[in-house]
Amino acid sequence: MSSSKEEFDLYKNTEELMKFAVEFQVDSEKARKIVKDTYRKKEPELHNSFRITLDGLLGRTSKQLLNIFENPTEKTTYQLSLIASFLRTHFLINDLILNGDLIEAFTLTRKQLETLTRLHEIDEKPILKLLKKTPNVINIFGEAGKKLYPTLSEIAHFATPRVGELLTVFSHKDGRSGPSLVPAYNEDALGCYDRHAYVSIYFSFWFIEFLKKIYGENYDSNKDFKTFMILTGIAEDCGIIKLSEKVAKTEK
């Protein structure tokens, strides 16, 4: 085969690869728009109110970090990085769920649970005892952690075949069935959101307390705490948290 022929084939192959890559992304984006529209139509009104309240509370409290506080320590500096990561990931997970990317959303929710655990651990232990160690979710969340973390880990590691059901399985006219290659609405979407929201509720409470600690009188927590109480009330009505968890959280 001549060198000119090889060059021609390489060029043609590259064009073809670009075409398929673009087509796949276009198909995926079209599918995500359909999924998002379906999710919003099926989302219960209480869940929608909760989602708006939670996102607004996290957005408002995050603005407080734009203000300078005195005497930053090694612990608070570490925690600030974790907080920024948690906040950014929270909104990423929202998009993933609304777009139908549930496995990715569950996987990042696992990361959020570990981040929140590490925030608590930094409050309680010297940093040197935490370095290069996986956050101990069970120690912080007890029974709730024992139930939630294994589920999130199973999905993150694709540890069982049933995880594939989160991709949505379609049956074809010829009898074949298989997972959708592009996002599709899945009935587990709301359950995925509930687990994501559960972790973010705990973070919200911790975050308000953190801001009070580092800003002191320069942070008026009254409005944020009252909003948090409204948030947990809606979460209780939605079934995201139980009354016992709500009371325990506010009595700390």
Short mmCIF file of C-alpha atoms in Angstrom, two decimals:
data_model
loop_
_atom_site.label_atom_id
_atom_site.label_comp_id
_atom_site.label_asym_id
_atom_site.label_seq_id
_atom_site.Cartn_x
_atom_site.Cartn_y
_atom_site.Cartn_z
CA MET A 1 0.00 0.00 0.00
CA SER A 2 1.43 3.40 -0.97
CA SER A 3 2.09 6.14 1.54
CA SER A 4 -0.43 8.41 -0.23
CA LYS A 5 -3.09 5.71 0.21
CA GLU A 6 -2.22 5.41 3.91
CA GLU A 7 -2.49 9.19 4.34
CA PHE A 8 -5.83 9.22 2.54
CA ASP A 9 -7.22 6.41 4.70
CA LEU A 10 -6.04 8.09 7.89
CA TYR A 11 -7.70 11.35 6.90
CA LYS A 12 -10.93 9.58 5.98
CA ASN A 13 -10.93 7.61 9.22
CA THR A 14 -10.37 10.76 11.26
CA GLU A 15 -13.31 12.46 9.57
CA GLU A 16 -15.50 9.46 10.21
CA LEU A 17 -14.50 9.34 13.89
CA MET A 18 -15.31 13.02 14.31
CA LYS A 19 -18.69 12.48 12.67
CA PHE A 20 -19.61 9.62 15.01
CA ALA A 21 -18.37 11.50 18.07
CA VAL A 22 -20.49 14.55 17.22
CA GLU A 23 -23.54 12.44 16.40
CA PHE A 24 -23.33 10.58 19.71
CA GLN A 25 -23.09 13.84 21.66
CA VAL A 26 -25.96 15.42 19.72
CA ASP A 27 -28.14 12.36 20.33
CA SER A 28 -27.23 12.43 24.01
CA GLU A 29 -28.09 16.11 24.40
CA LYS A 30 -31.44 15.61 22.67
CA ALA A 31 -32.17 12.69 24.98
CA ARG A 32 -31.19 14.70 28.08
CA LYS A 33 -33.61 17.47 27.14
CA ILE A 34 -36.43 14.93 26.88
CA VAL A 35 -35.45 13.38 30.23
CA LYS A 36 -35.32 16.78 31.93
CA ASP A 37 -38.77 17.73 30.62
CA THR A 38 -40.15 14.37 31.79
CA TYR A 39 -38.55 14.69 35.23
CA ARG A 40 -40.04 18.13 35.78
CA LYS A 41 -43.48 16.93 34.74
CA LYS A 42 -43.29 13.95 37.10
CA GLU A 43 -41.59 15.74 40.01
CA PRO A 44 -44.08 16.11 42.91
CA GLU A 45 -44.84 19.69 43.91
CA LEU A 46 -43.39 19.18 47.40
CA HIS A 47 -40.15 17.86 45.96
CA ASN A 48 -39.93 20.84 43.65
CA SER A 49 -40.44 23.22 46.59
CA PHE A 50 -37.80 21.34 48.54
CA ARG A 51 -35.30 21.43 45.65
CA ILE A 52 -35.71 25.18 45.19
CA THR A 53 -35.39 25.82 48.94
CA LEU A 54 -32.30 23.63 49.33
CA ASP A 55 -30.51 25.09 46.30
CA GLY A 56 -31.36 28.63 47.39
CA LEU A 57 -30.12 28.04 50.93
CA LEU A 58 -26.83 26.58 49.72
CA GLY A 59 -26.44 29.43 47.25
CA ARG A 60 -27.09 32.09 49.89
CA THR A 61 -24.89 30.59 52.60
CA SER A 62 -22.06 30.11 50.10
CA LYS A 63 -22.00 33.87 49.49
CA GLN A 64 -20.93 34.40 53.10
CA LEU A 65 -17.58 32.83 52.23
CA LEU A 66 -16.79 35.83 50.03
CA ASN A 67 -16.26 37.80 53.25
CA ILE A 68 -12.89 37.70 54.99
CA PHE A 69 -12.67 36.07 58.41
CA GLU A 70 -9.88 36.40 60.95
CA ASN A 71 -7.27 33.86 62.00
CA PRO A 72 -7.73 31.01 59.53
CA THR A 73 -6.31 27.74 60.82
CA GLU A 74 -5.00 24.65 59.07
CA LYS A 75 -8.30 22.93 59.85
CA THR A 76 -10.53 25.68 58.49
CA THR A 77 -8.40 26.00 55.36
CA TYR A 78 -8.79 22.27 54.74
CA GLN A 79 -12.52 22.51 55.38
CA LEU A 80 -12.94 25.44 53.00
CA SER A 81 -11.61 23.33 50.13
CA LEU A 82 -14.00 20.51 51.04
CA ILE A 83 -16.91 22.98 51.27
CA ALA A 84 -16.18 24.44 47.84
CA SER A 85 -16.00 20.93 46.37
CA PHE A 86 -19.25 19.89 48.06
CA LEU A 87 -21.13 22.95 46.80
CA ARG A 88 -19.92 22.56 43.23
CA THR A 89 -20.72 18.85 43.22
CA HIS A 90 -24.20 19.42 44.68
CA PHE A 91 -25.31 21.35 41.63
CA LEU A 92 -23.58 18.91 39.30
CA ILE A 93 -25.60 16.08 40.83
CA ASN A 94 -28.80 18.06 40.34
CA ASP A 95 -28.04 18.29 36.62
CA LEU A 96 -27.08 14.63 36.36
CA ILE A 97 -30.36 13.51 37.95
CA LEU A 98 -32.52 15.80 35.83
CA ASN A 99 -30.64 14.67 32.72
CA GLY A 100 -31.03 10.97 33.47
CA ASP A 101 -27.41 10.17 34.38
CA LEU A 102 -28.30 8.30 37.56
CA ILE A 103 -25.24 6.07 38.00
CA GLU A 104 -23.01 9.13 37.81
CA ALA A 105 -25.30 10.98 40.25
CA PHE A 106 -25.24 8.11 42.76
CA THR A 107 -21.46 7.85 42.45
CA LEU A 108 -20.99 11.55 43.21
CA THR A 109 -23.46 11.31 46.09
CA ARG A 110 -21.09 8.73 47.60
CA LYS A 111 -18.30 11.26 47.24
CA GLN A 112 -20.49 13.88 48.95
CA LEU A 113 -21.16 11.56 51.89
CA GLU A 114 -17.43 10.99 52.29
CA THR A 115 -16.73 14.73 52.05
CA LEU A 116 -19.31 15.53 54.72
CA THR A 117 -17.86 12.80 56.92
CA ARG A 118 -14.39 14.28 56.54
CA LEU A 119 -15.71 17.74 57.50
CA HIS A 120 -17.01 16.26 60.76
CA GLU A 121 -13.80 14.32 61.34
CA ILE A 122 -11.72 17.48 61.01
CA ASP A 123 -13.84 19.05 63.74
CA GLU A 124 -13.14 16.14 66.06
CA LYS A 125 -9.62 14.89 65.31
CA PRO A 126 -6.11 16.19 64.52
CA ILE A 127 -5.53 16.42 60.77
CA LEU A 128 -2.48 14.16 60.99
CA LYS A 129 -4.73 11.27 62.08
CA LEU A 130 -6.92 11.73 59.00
CA LEU A 131 -4.40 12.12 56.21
CA LYS A 132 -4.51 9.41 53.52
CA LYS A 133 -7.35 7.64 55.32
CA THR A 134 -10.81 7.05 53.88
CA PRO A 135 -13.50 8.95 55.81
CA ASN A 136 -15.33 6.62 58.21
CA VAL A 137 -18.96 7.19 57.22
CA ILE A 138 -20.36 4.70 59.74
CA ASN A 139 -18.76 6.50 62.70
CA ILE A 140 -20.48 9.77 61.76
CA PHE A 141 -23.83 8.59 60.40
CA GLY A 142 -24.36 5.38 62.39
CA GLU A 143 -27.29 3.26 61.20
CA ALA A 144 -28.16 5.70 58.41
CA GLY A 145 -24.62 5.36 57.09
CA LYS A 146 -24.80 1.56 57.29
CA LYS A 147 -27.83 1.61 55.00
CA LEU A 148 -26.88 4.38 52.58
CA TYR A 149 -23.15 3.94 52.05
CA PRO A 150 -23.19 0.28 50.91
CA THR A 151 -25.89 1.09 48.36
CA LEU A 152 -23.92 4.02 46.99
CA SER A 153 -20.75 1.91 46.90
CA GLU A 154 -22.50 -0.91 45.05
CA ILE A 155 -23.57 1.54 42.36
CA ALA A 156 -20.24 3.38 42.20
CA HIS A 157 -18.36 0.10 41.68
CA PHE A 158 -21.04 -1.51 39.47
CA ALA A 159 -20.79 -4.38 41.93
CA THR A 160 -23.96 -6.20 40.82
CA PRO A 161 -25.76 -6.60 37.47
CA ARG A 162 -28.85 -4.82 38.83
CA VAL A 163 -26.96 -1.52 38.77
CA GLY A 164 -27.41 -1.65 34.99
CA GLU A 165 -31.15 -1.11 35.49
CA LEU A 166 -30.35 2.52 36.30
CA LEU A 167 -29.38 2.93 32.64
CA THR A 168 -33.00 2.06 31.70
CA VAL A 169 -33.47 -1.18 29.79
CA PHE A 170 -35.42 -1.12 26.53
CA SER A 171 -37.01 -4.02 24.65
CA HIS A 172 -36.80 -4.05 20.86
CA LYS A 173 -39.44 -5.31 18.44
CA ASP A 174 -37.25 -8.27 17.51
CA GLY A 175 -37.17 -9.46 21.14
CA ARG A 176 -33.76 -8.07 22.06
CA SER A 177 -33.37 -5.95 25.18
CA GLY A 178 -30.54 -3.88 26.56
CA PRO A 179 -29.54 -0.66 28.27
CA SER A 180 -30.12 2.66 26.58
CA LEU A 181 -26.94 4.15 25.12
CA VAL A 182 -28.25 7.67 25.69
CA PRO A 183 -29.95 8.99 28.85
CA ALA A 184 -33.59 8.00 29.31
CA TYR A 185 -36.05 8.80 32.07
CA ASN A 186 -35.90 6.23 34.85
CA GLU A 187 -38.42 5.79 37.68
CA ASP A 188 -35.51 5.60 40.14
CA ALA A 189 -34.67 9.26 39.48
CA LEU A 190 -36.67 10.56 42.43
CA GLY A 191 -35.15 7.97 44.76
CA CYS A 192 -31.72 9.05 43.57
CA TYR A 193 -32.59 12.68 44.31
CA ASP A 194 -33.82 11.76 47.79
CA ARG A 195 -30.47 10.22 48.72
CA HIS A 196 -28.59 13.18 47.28
CA ALA A 197 -30.87 15.57 49.17
CA TYR A 198 -30.48 13.62 52.41
CA VAL A 199 -26.72 14.18 52.40
CA SER A 200 -27.09 17.86 51.44
CA ILE A 201 -29.53 18.48 54.33
CA TYR A 202 -26.92 17.29 56.80
CA PHE A 203 -24.31 19.43 55.06
CA SER A 204 -26.56 22.51 55.26
CA PHE A 205 -26.86 22.24 59.02
CA TRP A 206 -23.12 21.67 59.44
CA PHE A 207 -22.34 24.57 57.10
CA ILE A 208 -24.49 27.07 59.01
CA GLU A 209 -22.76 26.06 62.25
CA PHE A 210 -19.36 26.37 60.56
CA LEU A 211 -20.13 29.90 59.36
CA LYS A 212 -21.26 30.89 62.85
CA LYS A 213 -17.99 29.56 64.26
CA ILE A 214 -15.61 31.33 61.88
CA TYR A 215 -17.50 34.61 61.35
CA GLY A 216 -19.03 35.08 64.77
CA GLU A 217 -21.11 38.24 64.99
CA ASN A 218 -20.27 39.05 61.36
CA TYR A 219 -22.65 36.32 60.24
CA ASP A 220 -26.36 36.58 61.03
CA SER A 221 -27.48 32.98 60.94
CA ASN A 222 -31.09 33.68 61.94
CA LYS A 223 -32.57 33.74 58.44
CA ASP A 224 -30.55 30.74 57.27
CA PHE A 225 -31.47 28.67 60.32
CA LYS A 226 -35.18 29.49 59.95
CA THR A 227 -34.95 28.51 56.27
CA PHE A 228 -33.23 25.28 57.31
CA MET A 229 -36.15 24.48 59.63
CA ILE A 230 -38.58 25.08 56.76
CA LEU A 231 -36.39 22.85 54.58
CA THR A 232 -36.43 19.96 57.05
CA GLY A 233 -40.18 20.32 57.43
CA ILE A 234 -40.66 19.89 53.69
CA ALA A 235 -38.14 17.03 53.69
CA GLU A 236 -40.15 15.28 56.39
CA ASP A 237 -43.35 15.69 54.36
CA CYS A 238 -41.56 14.34 51.28
CA GLY A 239 -40.19 11.35 53.17
CA ILE A 240 -36.59 12.37 52.59
CA ILE A 241 -35.93 12.41 56.34
CA LYS A 242 -37.83 11.07 59.33
CA LEU A 243 -39.09 13.21 62.21
CA SER A 244 -36.59 11.60 64.60
CA GLU A 245 -33.71 12.61 62.33
CA LYS A 246 -35.05 16.16 62.05
CA VAL A 247 -35.23 16.55 65.84
CA ALA A 248 -31.82 14.98 66.40
CA LYS A 249 -30.25 17.33 63.89
CA THR A 250 -31.60 20.51 65.49
CA GLU A 251 -30.81 19.47 69.05
CA LYS A 252 -27.07 19.08 68.48
#
